Tab-separated table of C-alpha atoms in Angstrom:
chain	number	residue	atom	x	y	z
A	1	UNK	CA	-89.374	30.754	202.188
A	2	UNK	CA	-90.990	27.942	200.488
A	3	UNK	CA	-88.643	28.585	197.434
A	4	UNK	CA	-85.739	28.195	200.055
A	5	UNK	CA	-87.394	24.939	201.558
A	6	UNK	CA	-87.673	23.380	198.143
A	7	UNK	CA	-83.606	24.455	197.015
A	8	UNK	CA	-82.662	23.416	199.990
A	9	UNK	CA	-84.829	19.818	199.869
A	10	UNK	CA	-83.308	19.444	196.310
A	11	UNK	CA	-79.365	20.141	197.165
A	12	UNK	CA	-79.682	17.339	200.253
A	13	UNK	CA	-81.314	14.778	197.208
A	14	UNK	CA	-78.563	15.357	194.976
A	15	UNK	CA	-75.731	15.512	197.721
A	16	UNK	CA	-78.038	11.871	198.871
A	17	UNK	CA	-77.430	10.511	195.366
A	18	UNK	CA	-74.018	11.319	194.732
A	19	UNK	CA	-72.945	10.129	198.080
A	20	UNK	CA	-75.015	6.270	197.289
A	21	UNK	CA	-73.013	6.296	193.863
A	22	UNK	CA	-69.495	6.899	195.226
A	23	UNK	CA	-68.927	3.476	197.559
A	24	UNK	CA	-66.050	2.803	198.937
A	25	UNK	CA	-65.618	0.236	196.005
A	26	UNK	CA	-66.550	2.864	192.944
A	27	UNK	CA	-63.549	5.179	195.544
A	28	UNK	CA	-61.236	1.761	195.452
A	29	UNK	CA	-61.922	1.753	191.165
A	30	UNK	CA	-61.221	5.200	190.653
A	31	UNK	CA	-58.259	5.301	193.008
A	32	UNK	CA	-56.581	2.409	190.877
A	33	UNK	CA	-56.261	3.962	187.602
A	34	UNK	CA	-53.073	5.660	187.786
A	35	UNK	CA	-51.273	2.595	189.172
A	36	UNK	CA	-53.115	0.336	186.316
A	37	UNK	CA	-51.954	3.548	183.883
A	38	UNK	CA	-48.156	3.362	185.729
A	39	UNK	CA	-47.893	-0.620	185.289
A	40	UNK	CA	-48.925	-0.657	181.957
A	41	UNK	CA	-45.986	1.479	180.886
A	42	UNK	CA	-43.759	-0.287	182.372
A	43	UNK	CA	-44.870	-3.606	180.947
A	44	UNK	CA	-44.979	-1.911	177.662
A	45	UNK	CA	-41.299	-0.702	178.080
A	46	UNK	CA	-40.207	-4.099	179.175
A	47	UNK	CA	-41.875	-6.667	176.938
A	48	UNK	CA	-40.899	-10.700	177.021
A	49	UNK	CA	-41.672	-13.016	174.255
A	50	UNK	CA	-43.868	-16.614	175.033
A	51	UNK	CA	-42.794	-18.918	177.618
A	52	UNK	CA	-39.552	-16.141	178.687
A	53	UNK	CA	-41.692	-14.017	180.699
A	54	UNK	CA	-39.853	-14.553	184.154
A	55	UNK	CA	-39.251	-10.689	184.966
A	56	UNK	CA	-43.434	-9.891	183.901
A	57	UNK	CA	-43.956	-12.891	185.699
A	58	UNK	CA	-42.130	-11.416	188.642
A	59	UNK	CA	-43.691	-8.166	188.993
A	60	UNK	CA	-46.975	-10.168	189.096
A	61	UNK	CA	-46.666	-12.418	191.533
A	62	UNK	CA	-44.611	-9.428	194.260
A	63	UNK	CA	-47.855	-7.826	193.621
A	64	UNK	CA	-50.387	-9.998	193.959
A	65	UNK	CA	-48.354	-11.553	197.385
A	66	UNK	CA	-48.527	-7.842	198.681
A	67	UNK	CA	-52.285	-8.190	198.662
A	68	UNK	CA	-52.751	-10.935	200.447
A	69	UNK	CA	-53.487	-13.657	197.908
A	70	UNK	CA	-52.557	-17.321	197.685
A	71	UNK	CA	-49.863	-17.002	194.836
A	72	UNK	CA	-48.593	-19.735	192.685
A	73	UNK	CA	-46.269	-19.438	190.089
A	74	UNK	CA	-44.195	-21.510	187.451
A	75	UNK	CA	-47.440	-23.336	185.667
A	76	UNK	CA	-47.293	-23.705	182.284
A	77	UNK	CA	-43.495	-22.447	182.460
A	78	UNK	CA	-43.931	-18.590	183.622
A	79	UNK	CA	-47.617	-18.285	184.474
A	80	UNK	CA	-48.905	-16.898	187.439
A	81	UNK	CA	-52.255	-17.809	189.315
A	82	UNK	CA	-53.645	-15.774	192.323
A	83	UNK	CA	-56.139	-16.837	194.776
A	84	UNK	CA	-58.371	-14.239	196.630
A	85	UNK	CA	-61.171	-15.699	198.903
A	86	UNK	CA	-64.452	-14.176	199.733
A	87	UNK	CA	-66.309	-13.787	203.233
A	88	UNK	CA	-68.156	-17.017	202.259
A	89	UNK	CA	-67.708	-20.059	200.615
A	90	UNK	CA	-69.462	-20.163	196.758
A	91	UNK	CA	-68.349	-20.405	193.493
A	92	UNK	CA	-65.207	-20.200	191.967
A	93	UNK	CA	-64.422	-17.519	189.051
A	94	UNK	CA	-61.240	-17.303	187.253
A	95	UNK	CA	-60.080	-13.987	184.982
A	96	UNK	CA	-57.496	-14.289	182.696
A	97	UNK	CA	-55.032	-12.262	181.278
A	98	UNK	CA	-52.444	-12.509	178.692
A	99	UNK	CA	-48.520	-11.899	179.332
A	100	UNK	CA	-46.446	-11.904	176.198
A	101	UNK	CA	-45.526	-10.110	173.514
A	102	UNK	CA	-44.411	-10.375	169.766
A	103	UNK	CA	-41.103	-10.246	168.001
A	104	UNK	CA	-42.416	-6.686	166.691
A	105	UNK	CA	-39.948	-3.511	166.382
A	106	UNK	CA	-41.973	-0.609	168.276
A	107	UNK	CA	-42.072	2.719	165.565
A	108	UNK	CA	-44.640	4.248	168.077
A	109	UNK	CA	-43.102	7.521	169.650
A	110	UNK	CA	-43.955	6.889	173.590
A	111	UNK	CA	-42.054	7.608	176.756
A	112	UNK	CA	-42.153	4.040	177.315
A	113	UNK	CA	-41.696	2.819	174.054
A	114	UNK	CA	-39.923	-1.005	174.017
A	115	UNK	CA	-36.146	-1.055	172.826
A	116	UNK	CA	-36.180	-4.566	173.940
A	117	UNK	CA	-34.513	-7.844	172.532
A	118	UNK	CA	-34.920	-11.364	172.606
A	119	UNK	CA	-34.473	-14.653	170.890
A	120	UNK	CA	-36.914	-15.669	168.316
A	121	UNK	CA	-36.335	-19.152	166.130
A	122	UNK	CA	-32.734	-18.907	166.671
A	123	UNK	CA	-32.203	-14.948	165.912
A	124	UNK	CA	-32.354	-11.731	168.500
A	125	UNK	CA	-35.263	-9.957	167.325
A	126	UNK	CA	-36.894	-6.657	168.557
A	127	UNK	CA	-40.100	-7.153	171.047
A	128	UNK	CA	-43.004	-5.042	171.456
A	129	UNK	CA	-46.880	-5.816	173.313
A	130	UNK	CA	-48.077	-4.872	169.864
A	131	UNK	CA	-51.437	-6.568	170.977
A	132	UNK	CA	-52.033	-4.633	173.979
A	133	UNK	CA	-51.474	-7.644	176.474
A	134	UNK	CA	-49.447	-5.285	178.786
A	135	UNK	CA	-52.992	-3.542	179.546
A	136	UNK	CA	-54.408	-6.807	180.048
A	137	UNK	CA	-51.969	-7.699	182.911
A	138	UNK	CA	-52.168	-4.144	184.323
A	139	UNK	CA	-55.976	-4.274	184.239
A	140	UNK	CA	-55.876	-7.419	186.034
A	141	UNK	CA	-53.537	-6.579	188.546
A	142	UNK	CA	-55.669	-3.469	189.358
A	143	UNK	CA	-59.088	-5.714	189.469
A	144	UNK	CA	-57.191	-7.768	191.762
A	145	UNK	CA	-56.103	-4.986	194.233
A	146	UNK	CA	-59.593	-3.793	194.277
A	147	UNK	CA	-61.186	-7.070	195.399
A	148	UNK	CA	-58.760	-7.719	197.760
A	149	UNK	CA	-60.056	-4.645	199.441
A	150	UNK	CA	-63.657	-5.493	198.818
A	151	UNK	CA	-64.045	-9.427	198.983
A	152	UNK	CA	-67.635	-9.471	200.802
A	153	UNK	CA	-68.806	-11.778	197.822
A	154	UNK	CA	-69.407	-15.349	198.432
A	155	UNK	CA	-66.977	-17.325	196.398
A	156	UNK	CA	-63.195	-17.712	195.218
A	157	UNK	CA	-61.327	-15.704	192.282
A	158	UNK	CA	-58.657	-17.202	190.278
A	159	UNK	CA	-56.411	-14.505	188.431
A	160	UNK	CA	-54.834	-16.490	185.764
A	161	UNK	CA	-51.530	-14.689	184.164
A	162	UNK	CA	-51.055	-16.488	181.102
A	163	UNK	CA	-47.995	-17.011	179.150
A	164	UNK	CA	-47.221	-17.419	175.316
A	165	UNK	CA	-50.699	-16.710	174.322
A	166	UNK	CA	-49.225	-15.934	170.822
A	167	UNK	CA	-47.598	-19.518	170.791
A	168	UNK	CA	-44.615	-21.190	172.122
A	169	UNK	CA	-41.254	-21.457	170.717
A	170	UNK	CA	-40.757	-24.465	168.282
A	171	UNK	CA	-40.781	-27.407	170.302
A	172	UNK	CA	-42.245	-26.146	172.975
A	173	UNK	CA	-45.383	-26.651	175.069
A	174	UNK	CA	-47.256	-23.297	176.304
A	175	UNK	CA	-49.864	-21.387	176.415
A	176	UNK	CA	-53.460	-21.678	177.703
A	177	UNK	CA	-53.428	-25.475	176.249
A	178	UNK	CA	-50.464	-26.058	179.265
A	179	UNK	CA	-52.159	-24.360	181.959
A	180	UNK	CA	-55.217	-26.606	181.244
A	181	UNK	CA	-53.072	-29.913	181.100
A	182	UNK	CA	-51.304	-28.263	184.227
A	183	UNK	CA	-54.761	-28.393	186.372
A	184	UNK	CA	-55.309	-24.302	186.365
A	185	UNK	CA	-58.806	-25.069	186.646
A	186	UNK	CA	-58.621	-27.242	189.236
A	187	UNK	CA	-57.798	-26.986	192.981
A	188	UNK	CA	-60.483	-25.188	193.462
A	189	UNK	CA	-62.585	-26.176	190.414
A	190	UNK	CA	-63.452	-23.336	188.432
A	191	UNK	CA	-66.976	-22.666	187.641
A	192	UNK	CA	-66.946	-20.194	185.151
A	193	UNK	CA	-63.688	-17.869	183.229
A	194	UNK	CA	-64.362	-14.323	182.139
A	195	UNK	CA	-61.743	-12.943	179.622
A	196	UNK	CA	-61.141	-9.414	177.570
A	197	UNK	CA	-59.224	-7.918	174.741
A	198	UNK	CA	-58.193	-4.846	174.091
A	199	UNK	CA	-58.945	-3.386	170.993
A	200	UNK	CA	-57.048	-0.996	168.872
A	201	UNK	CA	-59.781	-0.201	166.297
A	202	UNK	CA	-62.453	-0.071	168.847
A	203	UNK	CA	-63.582	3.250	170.728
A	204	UNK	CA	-62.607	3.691	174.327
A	205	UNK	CA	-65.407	3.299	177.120
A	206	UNK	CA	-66.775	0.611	174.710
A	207	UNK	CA	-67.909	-2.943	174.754
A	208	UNK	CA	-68.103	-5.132	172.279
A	209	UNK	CA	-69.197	-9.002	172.571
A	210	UNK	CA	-71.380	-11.943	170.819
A	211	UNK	CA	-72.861	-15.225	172.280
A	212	UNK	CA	-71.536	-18.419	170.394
A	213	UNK	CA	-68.634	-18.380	168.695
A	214	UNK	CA	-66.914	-14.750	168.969
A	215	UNK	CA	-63.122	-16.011	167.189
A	216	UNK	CA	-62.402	-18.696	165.142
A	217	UNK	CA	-59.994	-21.688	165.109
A	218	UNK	CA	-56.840	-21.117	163.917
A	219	UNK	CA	-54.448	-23.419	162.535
A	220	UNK	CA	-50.658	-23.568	160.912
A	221	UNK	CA	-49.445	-25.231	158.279
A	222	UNK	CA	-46.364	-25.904	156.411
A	223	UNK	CA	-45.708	-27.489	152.654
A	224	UNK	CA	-42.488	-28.659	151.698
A	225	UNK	CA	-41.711	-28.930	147.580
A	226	UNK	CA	-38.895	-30.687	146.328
A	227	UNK	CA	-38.258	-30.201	142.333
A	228	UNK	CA	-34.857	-30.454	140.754
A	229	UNK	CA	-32.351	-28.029	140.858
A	230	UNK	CA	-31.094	-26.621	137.379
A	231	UNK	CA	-29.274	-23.442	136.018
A	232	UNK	CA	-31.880	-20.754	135.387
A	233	UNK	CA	-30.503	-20.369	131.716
A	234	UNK	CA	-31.849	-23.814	130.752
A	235	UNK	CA	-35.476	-24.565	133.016
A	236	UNK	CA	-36.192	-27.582	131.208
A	237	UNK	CA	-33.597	-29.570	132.941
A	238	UNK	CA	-35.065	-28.823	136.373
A	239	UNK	CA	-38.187	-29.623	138.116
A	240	UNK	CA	-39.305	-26.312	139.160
A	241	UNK	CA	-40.503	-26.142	143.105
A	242	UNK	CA	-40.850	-22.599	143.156
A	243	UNK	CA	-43.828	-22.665	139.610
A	244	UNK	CA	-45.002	-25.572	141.874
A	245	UNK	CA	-45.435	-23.634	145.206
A	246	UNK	CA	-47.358	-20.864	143.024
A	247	UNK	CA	-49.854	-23.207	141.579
A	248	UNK	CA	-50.456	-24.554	144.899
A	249	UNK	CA	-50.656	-20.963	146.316
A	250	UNK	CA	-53.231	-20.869	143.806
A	251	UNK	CA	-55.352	-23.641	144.145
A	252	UNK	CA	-55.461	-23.281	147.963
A	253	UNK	CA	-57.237	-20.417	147.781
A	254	UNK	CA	-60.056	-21.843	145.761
A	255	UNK	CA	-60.685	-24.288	148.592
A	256	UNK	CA	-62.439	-21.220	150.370
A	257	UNK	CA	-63.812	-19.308	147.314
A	258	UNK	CA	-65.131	-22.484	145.509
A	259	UNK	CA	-65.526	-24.996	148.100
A	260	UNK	CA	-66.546	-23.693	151.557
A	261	UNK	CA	-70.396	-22.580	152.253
A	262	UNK	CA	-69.235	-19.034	153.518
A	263	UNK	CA	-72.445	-17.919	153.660
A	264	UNK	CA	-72.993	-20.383	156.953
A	265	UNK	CA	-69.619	-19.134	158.307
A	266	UNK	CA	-66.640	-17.464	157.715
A	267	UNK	CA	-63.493	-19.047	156.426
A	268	UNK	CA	-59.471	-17.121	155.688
A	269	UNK	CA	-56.739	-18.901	154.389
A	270	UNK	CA	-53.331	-17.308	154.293
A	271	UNK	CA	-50.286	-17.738	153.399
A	272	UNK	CA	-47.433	-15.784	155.262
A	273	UNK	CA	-43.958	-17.363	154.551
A	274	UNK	CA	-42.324	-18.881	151.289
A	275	UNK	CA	-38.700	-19.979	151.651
A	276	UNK	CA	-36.384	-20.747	148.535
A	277	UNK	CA	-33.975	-20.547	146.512
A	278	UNK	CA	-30.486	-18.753	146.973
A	279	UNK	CA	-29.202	-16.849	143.381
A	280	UNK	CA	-31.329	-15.390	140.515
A	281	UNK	CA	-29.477	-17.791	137.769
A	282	UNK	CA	-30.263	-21.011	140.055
A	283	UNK	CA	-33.740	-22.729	140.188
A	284	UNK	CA	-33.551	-24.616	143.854
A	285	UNK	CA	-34.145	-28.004	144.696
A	286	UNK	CA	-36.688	-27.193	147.262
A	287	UNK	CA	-38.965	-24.606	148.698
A	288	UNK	CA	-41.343	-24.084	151.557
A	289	UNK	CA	-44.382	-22.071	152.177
A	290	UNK	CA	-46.265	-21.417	155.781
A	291	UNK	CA	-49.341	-20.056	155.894
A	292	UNK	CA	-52.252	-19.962	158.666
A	293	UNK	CA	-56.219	-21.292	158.111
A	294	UNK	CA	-59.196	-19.334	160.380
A	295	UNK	CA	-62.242	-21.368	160.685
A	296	UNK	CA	-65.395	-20.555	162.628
A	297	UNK	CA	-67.239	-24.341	162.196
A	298	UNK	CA	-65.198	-27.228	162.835
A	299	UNK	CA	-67.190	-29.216	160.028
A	300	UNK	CA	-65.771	-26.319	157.513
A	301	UNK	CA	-62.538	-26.262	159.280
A	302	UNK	CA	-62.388	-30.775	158.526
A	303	UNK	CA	-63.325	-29.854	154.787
A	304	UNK	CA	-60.926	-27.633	154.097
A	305	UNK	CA	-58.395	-29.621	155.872
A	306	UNK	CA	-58.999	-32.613	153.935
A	307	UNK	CA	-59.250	-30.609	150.751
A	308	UNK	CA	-55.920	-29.311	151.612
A	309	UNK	CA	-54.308	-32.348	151.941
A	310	UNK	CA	-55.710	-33.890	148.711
A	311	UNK	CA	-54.899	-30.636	146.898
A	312	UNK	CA	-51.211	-29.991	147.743
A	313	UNK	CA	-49.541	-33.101	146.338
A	314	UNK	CA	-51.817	-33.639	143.272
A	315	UNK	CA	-51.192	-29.989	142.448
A	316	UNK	CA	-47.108	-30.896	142.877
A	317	UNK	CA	-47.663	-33.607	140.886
A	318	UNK	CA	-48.795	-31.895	138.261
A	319	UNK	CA	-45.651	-29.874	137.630
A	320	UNK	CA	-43.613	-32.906	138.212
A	321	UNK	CA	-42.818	-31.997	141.923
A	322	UNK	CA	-43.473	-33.260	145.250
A	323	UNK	CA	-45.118	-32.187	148.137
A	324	UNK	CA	-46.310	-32.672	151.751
A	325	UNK	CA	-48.215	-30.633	154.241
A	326	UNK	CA	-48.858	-30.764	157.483
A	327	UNK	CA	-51.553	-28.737	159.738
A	328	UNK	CA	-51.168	-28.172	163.407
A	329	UNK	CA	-54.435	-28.339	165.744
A	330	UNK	CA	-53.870	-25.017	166.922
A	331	UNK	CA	-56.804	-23.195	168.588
A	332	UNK	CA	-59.974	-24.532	169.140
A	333	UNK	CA	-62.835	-21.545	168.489
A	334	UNK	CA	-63.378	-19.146	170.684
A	335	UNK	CA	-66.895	-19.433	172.234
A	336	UNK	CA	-69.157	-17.941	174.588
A	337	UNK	CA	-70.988	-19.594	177.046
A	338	UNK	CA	-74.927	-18.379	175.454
A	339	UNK	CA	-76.682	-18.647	178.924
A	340	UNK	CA	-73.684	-17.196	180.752
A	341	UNK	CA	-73.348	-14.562	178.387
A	342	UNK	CA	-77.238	-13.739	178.636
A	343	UNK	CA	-76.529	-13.889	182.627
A	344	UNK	CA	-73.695	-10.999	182.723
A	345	UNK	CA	-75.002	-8.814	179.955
A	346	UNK	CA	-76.810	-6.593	183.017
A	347	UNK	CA	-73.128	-6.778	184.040
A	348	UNK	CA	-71.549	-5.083	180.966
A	349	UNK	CA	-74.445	-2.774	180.215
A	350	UNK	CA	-73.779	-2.246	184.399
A	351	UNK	CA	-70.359	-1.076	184.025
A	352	UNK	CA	-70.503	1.101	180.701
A	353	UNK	CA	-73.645	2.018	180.450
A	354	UNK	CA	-75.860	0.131	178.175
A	355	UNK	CA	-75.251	2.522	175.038
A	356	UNK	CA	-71.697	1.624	174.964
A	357	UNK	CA	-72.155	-2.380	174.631
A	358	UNK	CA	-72.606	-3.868	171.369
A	359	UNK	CA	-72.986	-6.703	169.988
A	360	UNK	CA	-70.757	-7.758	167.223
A	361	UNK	CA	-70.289	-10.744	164.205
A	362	UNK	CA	-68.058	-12.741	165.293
A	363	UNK	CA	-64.234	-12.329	164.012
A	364	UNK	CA	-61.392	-14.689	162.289
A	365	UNK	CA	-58.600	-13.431	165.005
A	366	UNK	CA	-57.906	-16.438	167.025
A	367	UNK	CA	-57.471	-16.717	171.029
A	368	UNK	CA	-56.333	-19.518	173.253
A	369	UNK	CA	-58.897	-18.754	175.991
A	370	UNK	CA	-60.959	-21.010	173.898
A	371	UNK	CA	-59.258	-23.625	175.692
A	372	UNK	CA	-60.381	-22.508	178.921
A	373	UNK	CA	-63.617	-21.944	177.235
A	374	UNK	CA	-63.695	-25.684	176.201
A	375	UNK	CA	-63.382	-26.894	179.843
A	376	UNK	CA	-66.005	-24.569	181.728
A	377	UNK	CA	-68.131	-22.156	180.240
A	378	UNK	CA	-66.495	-18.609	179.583
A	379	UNK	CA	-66.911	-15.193	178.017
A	380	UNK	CA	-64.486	-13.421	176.363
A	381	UNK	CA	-65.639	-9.554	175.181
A	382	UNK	CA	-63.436	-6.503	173.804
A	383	UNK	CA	-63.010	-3.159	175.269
A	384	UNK	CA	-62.056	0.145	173.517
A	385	UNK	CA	-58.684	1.078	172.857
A	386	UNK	CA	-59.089	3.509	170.401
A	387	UNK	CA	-59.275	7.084	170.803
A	388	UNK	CA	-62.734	8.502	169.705
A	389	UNK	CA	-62.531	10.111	165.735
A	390	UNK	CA	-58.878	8.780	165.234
A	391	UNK	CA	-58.561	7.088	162.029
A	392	UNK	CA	-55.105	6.655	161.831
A	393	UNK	CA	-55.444	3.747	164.506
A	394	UNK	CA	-53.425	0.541	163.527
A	395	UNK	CA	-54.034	-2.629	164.118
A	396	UNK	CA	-52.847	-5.047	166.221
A	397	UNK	CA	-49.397	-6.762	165.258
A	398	UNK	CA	-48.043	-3.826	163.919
A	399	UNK	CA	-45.161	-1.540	164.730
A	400	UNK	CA	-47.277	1.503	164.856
A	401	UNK	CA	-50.325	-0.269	167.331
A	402	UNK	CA	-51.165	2.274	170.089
A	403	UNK	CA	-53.826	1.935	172.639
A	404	UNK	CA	-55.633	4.879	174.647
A	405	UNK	CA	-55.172	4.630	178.190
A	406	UNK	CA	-58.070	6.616	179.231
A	407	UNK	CA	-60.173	3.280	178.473
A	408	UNK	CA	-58.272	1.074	180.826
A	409	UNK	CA	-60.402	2.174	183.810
A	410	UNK	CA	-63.837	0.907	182.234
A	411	UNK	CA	-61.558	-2.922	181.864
A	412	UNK	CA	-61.168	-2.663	185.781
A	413	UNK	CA	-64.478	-1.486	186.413
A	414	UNK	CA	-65.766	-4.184	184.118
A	415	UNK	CA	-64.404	-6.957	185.860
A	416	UNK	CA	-64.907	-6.301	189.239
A	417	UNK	CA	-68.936	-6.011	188.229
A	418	UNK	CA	-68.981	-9.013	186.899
A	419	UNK	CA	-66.803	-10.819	189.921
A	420	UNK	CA	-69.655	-8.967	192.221
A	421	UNK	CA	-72.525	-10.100	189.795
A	422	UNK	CA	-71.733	-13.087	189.096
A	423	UNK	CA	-70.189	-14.787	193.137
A	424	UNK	CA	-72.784	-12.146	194.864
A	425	UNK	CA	-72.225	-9.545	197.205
């Protein structure tokens, strides 16, 4: 009998237990992941490029009105902000997501994989979310649903959609750097701005984050040569741009292995586009060459910037060329708030247990939440994409990036314990 008594003492305990864990909100989170699962593939199969968003845009904003929140839309061109109050007044927290997608042809064999068009510098180009921004959204979306149901925290929560996180067209505004000029901080005044990544190298039900600096600046640049064009049968009656562009190819890259302390920080300079020329037999008159700097101190980042601009047309001169450059702002770093960070740590280790949160160096991909970062203090951390022991995983930007959905739940999860942490139930 007493053996009884004692099974019987020990089946109402763990009945007790599991009925405390499953809430109605931990019921709400679990409910949502087939709908977060569902809207990701259909953002996935319908991808827009920066600042043309309008049908993502759409499917946002129906949503978010069918929950109840204050919706506003059109900021910063196709962005979308939603407004969920809690039971009291507090603080105000903002999430962000990301919304676009590249000008990236999709060799991933999905369901859902993106046939998609659109118009990139003048030409129709394939479009993919080959940086997993579609889960962003659809993570979002499902954190948002979930507070809705449970808003007994004292505050406000500002989901901010973001457009053209991966830049705007040529000559055109976008991007985080709008929404901040556009007052998405304001009306209510944000307090604080959590934001995530996906990541494709990174294993599902993961965490991965760093106080400080986490991503660095990133800037673009562009160098125009002119030489003198010539037959290629006789060089010596031309002024050779392309020899030119080489040699400051070259020298550029000695900037960061000669010149930059990257022992205090890390530095990448890279050069993605050269332009010129037209036959084999002709030597052009000009030639151009884009490339991209990643910086993670801004006293590096004004060296090497400075260096740069001294080296380029010296280098031209040199080989009897000439040669300008110039080097867009671009992204500020991408930094974490250190005492907010240390303040929803509990939070992360909270939602994924505190084996699966790590702490990281910090990395030379660039993100334009640092400027919502710059403006109130923020944290931006990754979460697992990547299916446990797969090594074939590629990364992001690339026609074959995949992401398992089977982490998306833990990104929803995530940041509804840090909206509860950080406002207060």
């Amino acid at each position: 009998m007493k053996q009884i008594k004692v099974f019987v003492l020990a089946t109402i305990c763990v009945v007790t237990a599991f009925a405390k864990a499953q809430t109605p909100l931990d019921k709400d989170i679990n409910a949502i992941e087939s709908k977060v699962i569902e809207w990701r593939r259909d953002f996935h199969q319908n991808p827009e490029l920066g600042n043309r968003e309008f049908k993502t845009a759409e499917k946002i904003s129906t949503h978010l009105k069918s929950l109840g929140l204050t919706v506003q839309t059109g900021i910063a061109k196709t962005g979308v902000v939603g407004i969920l109050e809690g039971k009291q007044k507090g603080k105000v927290l903002a999430l962000r997501a990301d919304i676009d997608a590249l000008p990236v042809e999709e060799r991933v064999d999905l369901p859902f994989k993106s046939t998609a068009k659109g118009e990139y510098r003048g030409s129709e180009v394939p479009v993919m979310h080959a940086c997993g921004h579609d889960t962003h959204i659809a993570i979002l979306m499902g954190v948002a649903e979930v507070l809705a149901k449970n808003n007994d925290f004292a505050g406000t929560v500002k989901f901010i959609f973001q457009p053209a996180e991966e830049g705007a067209p040529p000559g055109e505004e976008g991007g985080a750097e709008l929404m901040v000029k556009e007052n998405v901080l304001k009306n209510p005044d944000v307090d604080a701005i959590f934001g995530l990544h996906i990541g494709a190298g990174q294993d599902v039900n993961t965490i991965a984050y760093k106080p400080g600096g986490i991503m660095a600046a990133s800037q673009s640049f562009e160098i125009d040569v002119q030489g003198k064009q010539s037959h290629g049968s006789t060089p010596w009656t031309s002024i050779d741009p392309i020899m030119a562009s080489v040699k400051i190819i070259d020298g550029l890259q000695t900037i960061i292995s000669r010149e930059s302390p990257l022992t205090q920080e890390a530095a990448v300079l890279s050069i993605g586009k050269i332009n010129a020329g037209v036959r084999s037999n002709i030597i052009p008159e000009s030639a151009q060459i884009v490339g991209t700097l990643r910086t993670l101190d801004y006293d590096m980042q004004e060296l090497i910037n400075r260096r740069m601009k001294e080296m380029v047309p010296a280098i031209a001169t040199a080989y009897r060329a000439e040669a300008t450059i110039s080097i867009a702002k671009g992204y500020p770093i991408t930094y974490n708030d250190p005492d907010l960070t240390s303040q929803m740590l509990p939070s992360l280790e909270k939602a994924a247990g505190k084996e699966n949160v790590k702490v990281i160096k910090a990395i030379t991909g660039a993100e334009d939440f640092s400027f919502f970062a710059k403006e109130v203090p923020g944290l931006y951390f990754f979460l697992g994409g990547k299916t446990p022991g797969d090594e074939t995983a590629a990364p992001h930007h690339t026609p074959d990036f995949h992401i398992d959905e089977s982490g998306l739940l833990l990104g929803v999860k995530t940041f509804v314990q840090m909206t509860q942490d950080y406002l207060g139930s």
